[in-house]
Amino acid sequence: MTDATALSRPTESFSLSKLWYDKKYRSVILQMIAMAILFAAIFYLAGNAVSNLEKLGKTFGFDFLSQPAGYDINQRLIEYDSRSSHLRAGVVGLLNTILVAVCGIILATILGFALGVMRLSPNWLVNKLSYCYIEFVRNVPVLVHILLIHGVLVTTLPKAKQALNVGDQFFLSNRGLYVPKPIMEPLFYLVIATFVGGIAYAWYYRRQARIKQEKTGAQSPVFWVSVGAIIGAPIAAFLITGMPLAWEIPELKGFNFRGGLALKPEFISLWLALSLYTAAFIGEIVRSGIQAVSHGQTEAASALGLPRGRTLNLVVIPQALRVIIPPLNSNYMNITKNSSLAIAIGYMDVVATIGGISLNQTGREMECMIIVLGIYLCLSLIISSIMNWYNNRIKLVER
Amino acid sequence: MSEQQYAPGTHPDLKPPIGQSGILFWLKKNLFSSPFNVLLTLVTLYVLWIIIPPTLNWAFFDAVFYADSRADCRELGGGACWAFIDKRIGQFTYGFYPVEERWRVILCFVLFLVAMLPILWDKTPARRKMLWFSLAFPVIGYWLLVGGFGLEPVETTKFGGFMLTLVIGVTGIACSMPIGIALALGRQSDMPIIRWLSTCFIEFIRGVPLITLLFVASTMLNYFLPPGTTFDLILRVLIMVTLFSSAYIAEVVRGGLQAIPKGQGEAADALGLNYGKSMRFIILPQALKISIPGIVNTFIGLFKDTTLVVIIGLLDPLGIGRASLSDIKWAGLAAEVYIFVALFFFICCFSMSRYSIYLENKLHTGHKR
């Protein structure tokens, strides 16, 4: 008996060859080597950086952010002038990035879903039109799209004096699209409050309706109640409070317009280019997502007697969304990251302010690039965590 | 009423029933099958009618192909002024590469096509021997383009145009593939530190835009090198582009690796294959096969992203276009220039995506559900 156990458990002896031929030891050694290389590289690079900075007489620090920036930003969401600090310039740039990213995501999603549905249409012409659009657009770099749209807008739009005038309210010229700017009076906050309340009520109603349906099987008109609460109630509040909203209409003064809300041509071309470009990708994603739902599902739904709308709503779309959401997420990140190409046409996003002019003025390459990289990492993280949360919600619940 | 008798299997094909074939049937089925479809067809036709004739007029019928300046173009016709492209085609292709040395670029391009042939097409005659040439091509190509060893040296700052795009794109694609695979394997590894390092690297690169990385390359990289080193800008760009796309390749390959059932790796272990062999013979061939569409998509993306180098001042086709747009003689031709560049990229990227479809069909060995 003792012999057998001795045979089955060979004595643990250590030899040098084991360091490489035993998987356990080898993995430890490999990892130690990797760490050693990493640290050596970091020390080497950091040492170089320190000596280079010393040589140039530069210090490392973020105190330059509070100095006045000294340059102007034409498109801004918050107050800013050339005496404001670099930090504020960076915030203006960040807000511009977020603005174009959010607008782009919304438009690209709408266009993309339309393209995807068109691509699946049984109508040959519609189908091929969508196909041609997708192939032509996605095989051309987004930077070319941006420059092309910007170039065409700037060269073909009329000067401010001959601006296209729509009802004395909207003016389109090479200075941008000027639209009336809403000015809120105090009572308008009541309308906003109604709107928020409407969303909350719709959410609550939907929950109650689901509980009721699970208990009794009776269905409630969720859609119409939600529409009423979210859209109808604020409109009613708006009318009752006596339309507490004034419009500031843009006026031509000298060579440019004053007042109103301005959409600069840089913003418009960046927004359009990003949306049109990404819509092509989203269209393909939507098409493959819908095609991934097997036809048996639709057939089973109609065998159960579900009408076409309910089949789409309850059977096809929930399953298609599972396929669509992950790649959609990366396309949203792509829009955000591609918005950094703004610098090519002079839209002042975060790369153009902190990473561009501030960097050149202060000579703080390292600090500025660290800030910009950090901001983009945060934005990517935020988008992907929102989409992951949504993805987890609609994920298939398995046993 | 005598019906002709046929032996089984010799009955001639009957014509389809009337109204089930022909152009009219196709039209009815594909364009006019329901009232809604009729409406869609009509709307689409109207949209096409609005878009296509003016575009054709602008691009071809009213366009001017030969002229000496923008003003000449205006006099000759109201459409596009392609004469500009005609005049600058040399710059668009070669950048500022010396005119008398341009044959080297052409030769390099031809050799590149020869080198790609055995890689892309497995029925090439003498494929094995050709592959050795493909392996040697990077050295030959570098020698031809940069010079030295008997050829006139050409500074890389003179590189530009489509040639620069191809140099950056091809080098990036070739170098990012092995790095990407290594990163993907690292991310799937059992060793926590290696896994963690790969994950950090991939997520960092994927989280930031390429343009910021290029800025890092152009402004910051000098700080991390020993004092006094100068580093070729194109080389810096190449390194950044390669790192960038290798992170994306790594994610695509990881998707492929995750799709391989665990049993495959266990079976390889059971056969006594070590890690390297099981990866080489069992796992990677299957994983790479599934990830081909994603890999080619990444390559297309990389190729398109080479245009971003214009922002840090390299003269790729966009850079050449922008630089020559500021020429007073030709000012205001943005549309022509960018459409021309777009066409080049469309041809390259579209053929890449077609090739990927061909490859997918070829490697499709019947395991698809």
PDB file of C-alpha atoms in Angstrom, chain A residues 128-339:
ATOM      1  CA  LYS A 128     -30.532  49.662 -53.132  1.00  0.00           C
ATOM      2  CA  LEU A 129     -30.602  53.372 -52.360  1.00  0.00           C
ATOM      3  CA  SER A 130     -29.838  52.626 -48.743  1.00  0.00           C
ATOM      4  CA  TYR A 131     -27.137  50.142 -49.763  1.00  0.00           C
ATOM      5  CA  CYS A 132     -25.423  52.673 -52.037  1.00  0.00           C
ATOM      6  CA  TYR A 133     -25.549  55.340 -49.356  1.00  0.00           C
ATOM      7  CA  ILE A 134     -24.051  53.042 -46.737  1.00  0.00           C
ATOM      8  CA  GLU A 135     -21.256  51.785 -48.980  1.00  0.00           C
ATOM      9  CA  PHE A 136     -20.334  55.211 -50.302  1.00  0.00           C
ATOM     10  CA  VAL A 137     -20.349  56.914 -46.957  1.00  0.00           C
ATOM     11  CA  ARG A 138     -18.601  54.409 -44.770  1.00  0.00           C
ATOM     12  CA  ASN A 139     -15.728  53.810 -47.167  1.00  0.00           C
ATOM     13  CA  VAL A 140     -14.645  57.430 -47.080  1.00  0.00           C
ATOM     14  CA  PRO A 141     -12.737  58.816 -44.079  1.00  0.00           C
ATOM     15  CA  VAL A 142     -14.761  60.915 -41.688  1.00  0.00           C
ATOM     16  CA  LEU A 143     -12.225  63.730 -41.943  1.00  0.00           C
ATOM     17  CA  VAL A 144     -12.918  63.982 -45.686  1.00  0.00           C
ATOM     18  CA  HIS A 145     -16.637  64.177 -44.911  1.00  0.00           C
ATOM     19  CA  ILE A 146     -16.056  66.951 -42.409  1.00  0.00           C
ATOM     20  CA  LEU A 147     -13.813  68.973 -44.722  1.00  0.00           C
ATOM     21  CA  LEU A 148     -16.086  68.410 -47.707  1.00  0.00           C
ATOM     22  CA  ILE A 149     -19.232  69.534 -45.934  1.00  0.00           C
ATOM     23  CA  HIS A 150     -17.439  72.457 -44.349  1.00  0.00           C
ATOM     24  CA  GLY A 151     -15.901  73.489 -47.662  1.00  0.00           C
ATOM     25  CA  VAL A 152     -19.200  73.260 -49.504  1.00  0.00           C
ATOM     26  CA  LEU A 153     -21.075  75.149 -46.772  1.00  0.00           C
ATOM     27  CA  VAL A 154     -18.556  77.950 -46.586  1.00  0.00           C
ATOM     28  CA  THR A 155     -18.195  78.406 -50.334  1.00  0.00           C
ATOM     29  CA  THR A 156     -21.836  78.076 -51.344  1.00  0.00           C
ATOM     30  CA  LEU A 157     -23.671  79.858 -48.528  1.00  0.00           C
ATOM     31  CA  PRO A 158     -24.331  83.541 -49.179  1.00  0.00           C
ATOM     32  CA  LYS A 159     -22.693  86.365 -47.235  1.00  0.00           C
ATOM     33  CA  ALA A 160     -24.449  87.739 -44.167  1.00  0.00           C
ATOM     34  CA  LYS A 161     -25.964  90.615 -46.140  1.00  0.00           C
ATOM     35  CA  GLN A 162     -27.653  88.267 -48.611  1.00  0.00           C
ATOM     36  CA  ALA A 163     -28.554  85.664 -45.969  1.00  0.00           C
ATOM     37  CA  LEU A 164     -31.331  83.252 -46.771  1.00  0.00           C
ATOM     38  CA  ASN A 165     -34.225  84.642 -44.821  1.00  0.00           C
ATOM     39  CA  VAL A 166     -37.065  82.438 -43.651  1.00  0.00           C
ATOM     40  CA  GLY A 167     -39.926  84.552 -42.344  1.00  0.00           C
ATOM     41  CA  ASP A 168     -37.566  87.120 -40.749  1.00  0.00           C
ATOM     42  CA  GLN A 169     -36.876  84.561 -38.039  1.00  0.00           C
ATOM     43  CA  PHE A 170     -34.239  82.221 -39.414  1.00  0.00           C
ATOM     44  CA  PHE A 171     -31.177  83.432 -41.279  1.00  0.00           C
ATOM     45  CA  LEU A 172     -28.757  81.158 -43.066  1.00  0.00           C
ATOM     46  CA  SER A 173     -25.483  82.625 -44.230  1.00  0.00           C
ATOM     47  CA  ASN A 174     -21.811  81.706 -44.247  1.00  0.00           C
ATOM     48  CA  ARG A 175     -21.691  83.046 -40.694  1.00  0.00           C
ATOM     49  CA  GLY A 176     -23.979  80.231 -39.636  1.00  0.00           C
ATOM     50  CA  LEU A 177     -27.618  79.540 -39.011  1.00  0.00           C
ATOM     51  CA  TYR A 178     -29.241  82.160 -36.784  1.00  0.00           C
ATOM     52  CA  VAL A 179     -32.448  81.168 -35.073  1.00  0.00           C
ATOM     53  CA  PRO A 180     -34.591  83.003 -32.519  1.00  0.00           C
ATOM     54  CA  LYS A 181     -33.347  82.478 -29.010  1.00  0.00           C
ATOM     55  CA  PRO A 182     -35.903  81.560 -26.372  1.00  0.00           C
ATOM     56  CA  ILE A 183     -35.751  83.756 -23.292  1.00  0.00           C
ATOM     57  CA  MET A 184     -37.391  82.180 -20.301  1.00  0.00           C
ATOM     58  CA  GLU A 185     -39.589  84.185 -18.030  1.00  0.00           C
ATOM     59  CA  PRO A 186     -39.916  83.054 -14.399  1.00  0.00           C
ATOM     60  CA  LEU A 187     -43.207  81.244 -14.986  1.00  0.00           C
ATOM     61  CA  PHE A 188     -41.536  79.054 -17.605  1.00  0.00           C
ATOM     62  CA  TYR A 189     -39.907  77.068 -14.815  1.00  0.00           C
ATOM     63  CA  LEU A 190     -43.403  75.884 -13.967  1.00  0.00           C
ATOM     64  CA  VAL A 191     -43.621  74.368 -17.456  1.00  0.00           C
ATOM     65  CA  ILE A 192     -40.287  72.632 -16.964  1.00  0.00           C
ATOM     66  CA  ALA A 193     -41.493  71.350 -13.609  1.00  0.00           C
ATOM     67  CA  THR A 194     -44.615  69.978 -15.305  1.00  0.00           C
ATOM     68  CA  PHE A 195     -42.445  68.254 -17.878  1.00  0.00           C
ATOM     69  CA  VAL A 196     -40.294  66.577 -15.217  1.00  0.00           C
ATOM     70  CA  GLY A 197     -43.417  65.659 -13.288  1.00  0.00           C
ATOM     71  CA  GLY A 198     -44.902  64.209 -16.482  1.00  0.00           C
ATOM     72  CA  ILE A 199     -41.912  61.938 -16.979  1.00  0.00           C
ATOM     73  CA  ALA A 200     -42.094  60.782 -13.393  1.00  0.00           C
ATOM     74  CA  TYR A 201     -45.825  60.140 -13.667  1.00  0.00           C
ATOM     75  CA  ALA A 202     -45.427  58.229 -16.949  1.00  0.00           C
ATOM     76  CA  TRP A 203     -42.783  56.040 -15.362  1.00  0.00           C
ATOM     77  CA  TYR A 204     -44.970  55.409 -12.329  1.00  0.00           C
ATOM     78  CA  TYR A 205     -48.011  54.690 -14.505  1.00  0.00           C
ATOM     79  CA  ARG A 206     -46.038  52.229 -16.597  1.00  0.00           C
ATOM     80  CA  ARG A 207     -44.972  50.334 -13.516  1.00  0.00           C
ATOM     81  CA  GLN A 208     -48.512  50.211 -12.182  1.00  0.00           C
ATOM     82  CA  ALA A 209     -49.798  49.090 -15.566  1.00  0.00           C
ATOM     83  CA  ARG A 210     -47.301  46.241 -15.662  1.00  0.00           C
ATOM     84  CA  ILE A 211     -48.240  45.107 -12.157  1.00  0.00           C
ATOM     85  CA  LYS A 212     -51.902  45.288 -13.102  1.00  0.00           C
ATOM     86  CA  GLN A 213     -51.323  43.306 -16.267  1.00  0.00           C
ATOM     87  CA  GLU A 214     -49.394  40.626 -14.422  1.00  0.00           C
ATOM     88  CA  LYS A 215     -52.197  40.322 -11.863  1.00  0.00           C
ATOM     89  CA  THR A 216     -55.300  40.591 -14.003  1.00  0.00           C
ATOM     90  CA  GLY A 217     -54.157  40.496 -17.605  1.00  0.00           C
ATOM     91  CA  ALA A 218     -55.950  43.759 -18.340  1.00  0.00           C
ATOM     92  CA  GLN A 219     -53.918  46.149 -20.431  1.00  0.00           C
ATOM     93  CA  SER A 220     -53.745  49.892 -19.887  1.00  0.00           C
ATOM     94  CA  PRO A 221     -53.158  52.546 -22.558  1.00  0.00           C
ATOM     95  CA  VAL A 222     -49.558  53.146 -21.444  1.00  0.00           C
ATOM     96  CA  PHE A 223     -48.452  54.850 -24.630  1.00  0.00           C
ATOM     97  CA  TRP A 224     -51.204  57.442 -24.776  1.00  0.00           C
ATOM     98  CA  VAL A 225     -51.042  58.211 -21.055  1.00  0.00           C
ATOM     99  CA  SER A 226     -47.275  58.717 -21.359  1.00  0.00           C
ATOM    100  CA  VAL A 227     -47.679  60.995 -24.360  1.00  0.00           C
ATOM    101  CA  GLY A 228     -50.309  62.979 -22.457  1.00  0.00           C
ATOM    102  CA  ALA A 229     -48.183  63.282 -19.334  1.00  0.00           C
ATOM    103  CA  ILE A 230     -44.861  64.071 -21.005  1.00  0.00           C
ATOM    104  CA  ILE A 231     -45.961  66.202 -23.963  1.00  0.00           C
ATOM    105  CA  GLY A 232     -49.588  67.190 -23.356  1.00  0.00           C
ATOM    106  CA  ALA A 233     -49.319  68.385 -19.773  1.00  0.00           C
ATOM    107  CA  PRO A 234     -46.376  70.770 -20.345  1.00  0.00           C
ATOM    108  CA  ILE A 235     -48.154  72.251 -23.384  1.00  0.00           C
ATOM    109  CA  ALA A 236     -51.262  72.777 -21.303  1.00  0.00           C
ATOM    110  CA  ALA A 237     -49.191  74.357 -18.530  1.00  0.00           C
ATOM    111  CA  PHE A 238     -47.476  76.544 -21.114  1.00  0.00           C
ATOM    112  CA  LEU A 239     -50.802  77.805 -22.453  1.00  0.00           C
ATOM    113  CA  ILE A 240     -52.367  78.276 -19.011  1.00  0.00           C
ATOM    114  CA  THR A 241     -49.438  80.313 -17.656  1.00  0.00           C
ATOM    115  CA  GLY A 242     -49.820  82.619 -20.644  1.00  0.00           C
ATOM    116  CA  MET A 243     -46.903  81.474 -22.842  1.00  0.00           C
ATOM    117  CA  PRO A 244     -44.073  82.760 -20.620  1.00  0.00           C
ATOM    118  CA  LEU A 245     -41.471  82.575 -23.368  1.00  0.00           C
ATOM    119  CA  ALA A 246     -40.091  85.471 -25.366  1.00  0.00           C
ATOM    120  CA  TRP A 247     -38.042  85.085 -28.516  1.00  0.00           C
ATOM    121  CA  GLU A 248     -34.958  87.110 -29.253  1.00  0.00           C
ATOM    122  CA  ILE A 249     -34.897  87.453 -33.006  1.00  0.00           C
ATOM    123  CA  PRO A 250     -31.511  87.816 -34.718  1.00  0.00           C
ATOM    124  CA  GLU A 251     -30.888  91.097 -36.512  1.00  0.00           C
ATOM    125  CA  LEU A 252     -28.361  92.056 -39.142  1.00  0.00           C
ATOM    126  CA  LYS A 253     -25.988  94.654 -37.709  1.00  0.00           C
ATOM    127  CA  GLY A 254     -23.044  95.598 -39.850  1.00  0.00           C
ATOM    128  CA  PHE A 255     -21.422  92.507 -41.248  1.00  0.00           C
ATOM    129  CA  ASN A 256     -22.950  89.971 -38.941  1.00  0.00           C
ATOM    130  CA  PHE A 257     -26.055  89.122 -37.015  1.00  0.00           C
ATOM    131  CA  ARG A 258     -26.638  90.097 -33.423  1.00  0.00           C
ATOM    132  CA  GLY A 259     -28.801  88.300 -30.948  1.00  0.00           C
ATOM    133  CA  GLY A 260     -30.566  85.041 -31.419  1.00  0.00           C
ATOM    134  CA  LEU A 261     -29.053  81.618 -31.217  1.00  0.00           C
ATOM    135  CA  ALA A 262     -26.209  80.992 -33.623  1.00  0.00           C
ATOM    136  CA  LEU A 263     -25.217  77.655 -35.072  1.00  0.00           C
ATOM    137  CA  LYS A 264     -21.805  78.291 -36.580  1.00  0.00           C
ATOM    138  CA  PRO A 265     -20.970  76.614 -39.902  1.00  0.00           C
ATOM    139  CA  GLU A 266     -18.187  74.739 -38.103  1.00  0.00           C
ATOM    140  CA  PHE A 267     -20.667  73.222 -35.706  1.00  0.00           C
ATOM    141  CA  ILE A 268     -23.188  72.440 -38.448  1.00  0.00           C
ATOM    142  CA  SER A 269     -20.646  70.764 -40.704  1.00  0.00           C
ATOM    143  CA  LEU A 270     -19.083  68.765 -37.895  1.00  0.00           C
ATOM    144  CA  TRP A 271     -22.472  67.705 -36.632  1.00  0.00           C
ATOM    145  CA  LEU A 272     -23.764  66.727 -40.066  1.00  0.00           C
ATOM    146  CA  ALA A 273     -20.569  64.946 -41.067  1.00  0.00           C
ATOM    147  CA  LEU A 274     -20.353  62.925 -37.865  1.00  0.00           C
ATOM    148  CA  SER A 275     -24.039  61.999 -38.007  1.00  0.00           C
ATOM    149  CA  LEU A 276     -24.124  61.111 -41.693  1.00  0.00           C
ATOM    150  CA  TYR A 277     -20.939  59.078 -41.378  1.00  0.00           C
ATOM    151  CA  THR A 278     -21.919  57.170 -38.261  1.00  0.00           C
ATOM    152  CA  ALA A 279     -25.478  56.663 -39.512  1.00  0.00           C
ATOM    153  CA  ALA A 280     -24.073  54.413 -42.244  1.00  0.00           C
ATOM    154  CA  PHE A 281     -22.488  52.177 -39.633  1.00  0.00           C
ATOM    155  CA  ILE A 282     -25.556  52.199 -37.421  1.00  0.00           C
ATOM    156  CA  GLY A 283     -27.687  51.300 -40.453  1.00  0.00           C
ATOM    157  CA  GLU A 284     -25.641  48.146 -41.003  1.00  0.00           C
ATOM    158  CA  ILE A 285     -25.820  47.298 -37.303  1.00  0.00           C
ATOM    159  CA  VAL A 286     -29.584  47.689 -37.248  1.00  0.00           C
ATOM    160  CA  ARG A 287     -29.960  45.577 -40.384  1.00  0.00           C
ATOM    161  CA  SER A 288     -27.851  42.742 -39.021  1.00  0.00           C
ATOM    162  CA  GLY A 289     -29.604  42.994 -35.673  1.00  0.00           C
ATOM    163  CA  ILE A 290     -33.054  42.624 -37.168  1.00  0.00           C
ATOM    164  CA  GLN A 291     -31.898  39.856 -39.476  1.00  0.00           C
ATOM    165  CA  ALA A 292     -30.446  38.012 -36.498  1.00  0.00           C
ATOM    166  CA  VAL A 293     -33.953  37.425 -35.153  1.00  0.00           C
ATOM    167  CA  SER A 294     -34.896  34.169 -36.790  1.00  0.00           C
ATOM    168  CA  HIS A 295     -37.995  34.052 -38.910  1.00  0.00           C
ATOM    169  CA  GLY A 296     -39.420  31.330 -36.660  1.00  0.00           C
ATOM    170  CA  GLN A 297     -39.908  33.958 -33.956  1.00  0.00           C
ATOM    171  CA  THR A 298     -42.129  36.068 -36.197  1.00  0.00           C
ATOM    172  CA  GLU A 299     -44.024  32.994 -37.333  1.00  0.00           C
ATOM    173  CA  ALA A 300     -44.545  31.842 -33.757  1.00  0.00           C
ATOM    174  CA  ALA A 301     -45.837  35.296 -32.853  1.00  0.00           C
ATOM    175  CA  SER A 302     -48.344  35.279 -35.678  1.00  0.00           C
ATOM    176  CA  ALA A 303     -49.341  31.715 -34.757  1.00  0.00           C
ATOM    177  CA  LEU A 304     -50.145  33.062 -31.289  1.00  0.00           C
ATOM    178  CA  GLY A 305     -52.337  35.627 -33.006  1.00  0.00           C
ATOM    179  CA  LEU A 306     -50.279  38.719 -32.234  1.00  0.00           C
ATOM    180  CA  PRO A 307     -50.932  41.545 -34.675  1.00  0.00           C
ATOM    181  CA  ARG A 308     -48.006  42.890 -36.692  1.00  0.00           C
ATOM    182  CA  GLY A 309     -47.327  45.911 -34.486  1.00  0.00           C
ATOM    183  CA  ARG A 310     -47.231  43.837 -31.327  1.00  0.00           C
ATOM    184  CA  THR A 311     -45.012  41.250 -33.017  1.00  0.00           C
ATOM    185  CA  LEU A 312     -42.518  43.977 -33.757  1.00  0.00           C
ATOM    186  CA  ASN A 313     -42.800  45.553 -30.324  1.00  0.00           C
ATOM    187  CA  LEU A 314     -42.817  42.485 -28.157  1.00  0.00           C
ATOM    188  CA  VAL A 315     -40.938  39.865 -30.166  1.00  0.00           C
ATOM    189  CA  VAL A 316     -38.641  41.248 -32.830  1.00  0.00           C
ATOM    190  CA  ILE A 317     -37.334  44.522 -31.410  1.00  0.00           C
ATOM    191  CA  PRO A 318     -36.408  43.252 -27.919  1.00  0.00           C
ATOM    192  CA  GLN A 319     -34.398  40.415 -29.434  1.00  0.00           C
ATOM    193  CA  ALA A 320     -32.849  42.602 -32.117  1.00  0.00           C
ATOM    194  CA  LEU A 321     -31.811  45.184 -29.511  1.00  0.00           C
ATOM    195  CA  ARG A 322     -29.672  42.587 -27.764  1.00  0.00           C
ATOM    196  CA  VAL A 323     -27.621  42.231 -30.915  1.00  0.00           C
ATOM    197  CA  ILE A 324     -27.688  45.937 -31.718  1.00  0.00           C
ATOM    198  CA  ILE A 325     -26.726  47.524 -28.393  1.00  0.00           C
ATOM    199  CA  PRO A 326     -23.056  46.462 -27.962  1.00  0.00           C
ATOM    200  CA  PRO A 327     -21.872  47.665 -31.399  1.00  0.00           C
ATOM    201  CA  LEU A 328     -24.102  50.728 -31.078  1.00  0.00           C
ATOM    202  CA  ASN A 329     -22.234  51.533 -27.888  1.00  0.00           C
ATOM    203  CA  SER A 330     -18.894  51.507 -29.680  1.00  0.00           C
ATOM    204  CA  ASN A 331     -20.316  53.711 -32.425  1.00  0.00           C
ATOM    205  CA  TYR A 332     -21.452  56.253 -29.841  1.00  0.00           C
ATOM    206  CA  MET A 333     -17.922  56.242 -28.460  1.00  0.00           C
ATOM    207  CA  ASN A 334     -16.640  56.703 -31.993  1.00  0.00           C
ATOM    208  CA  ILE A 335     -18.772  59.802 -32.478  1.00  0.00           C
ATOM    209  CA  THR A 336     -17.402  61.247 -29.259  1.00  0.00           C
ATOM    210  CA  LYS A 337     -13.838  60.463 -30.211  1.00  0.00           C
ATOM    211  CA  ASN A 338     -14.241  61.583 -33.825  1.00  0.00           C
ATOM    212  CA  SER A 339     -15.574  64.924 -32.623  1.00  0.00           C
TER     213      SER A 339
END
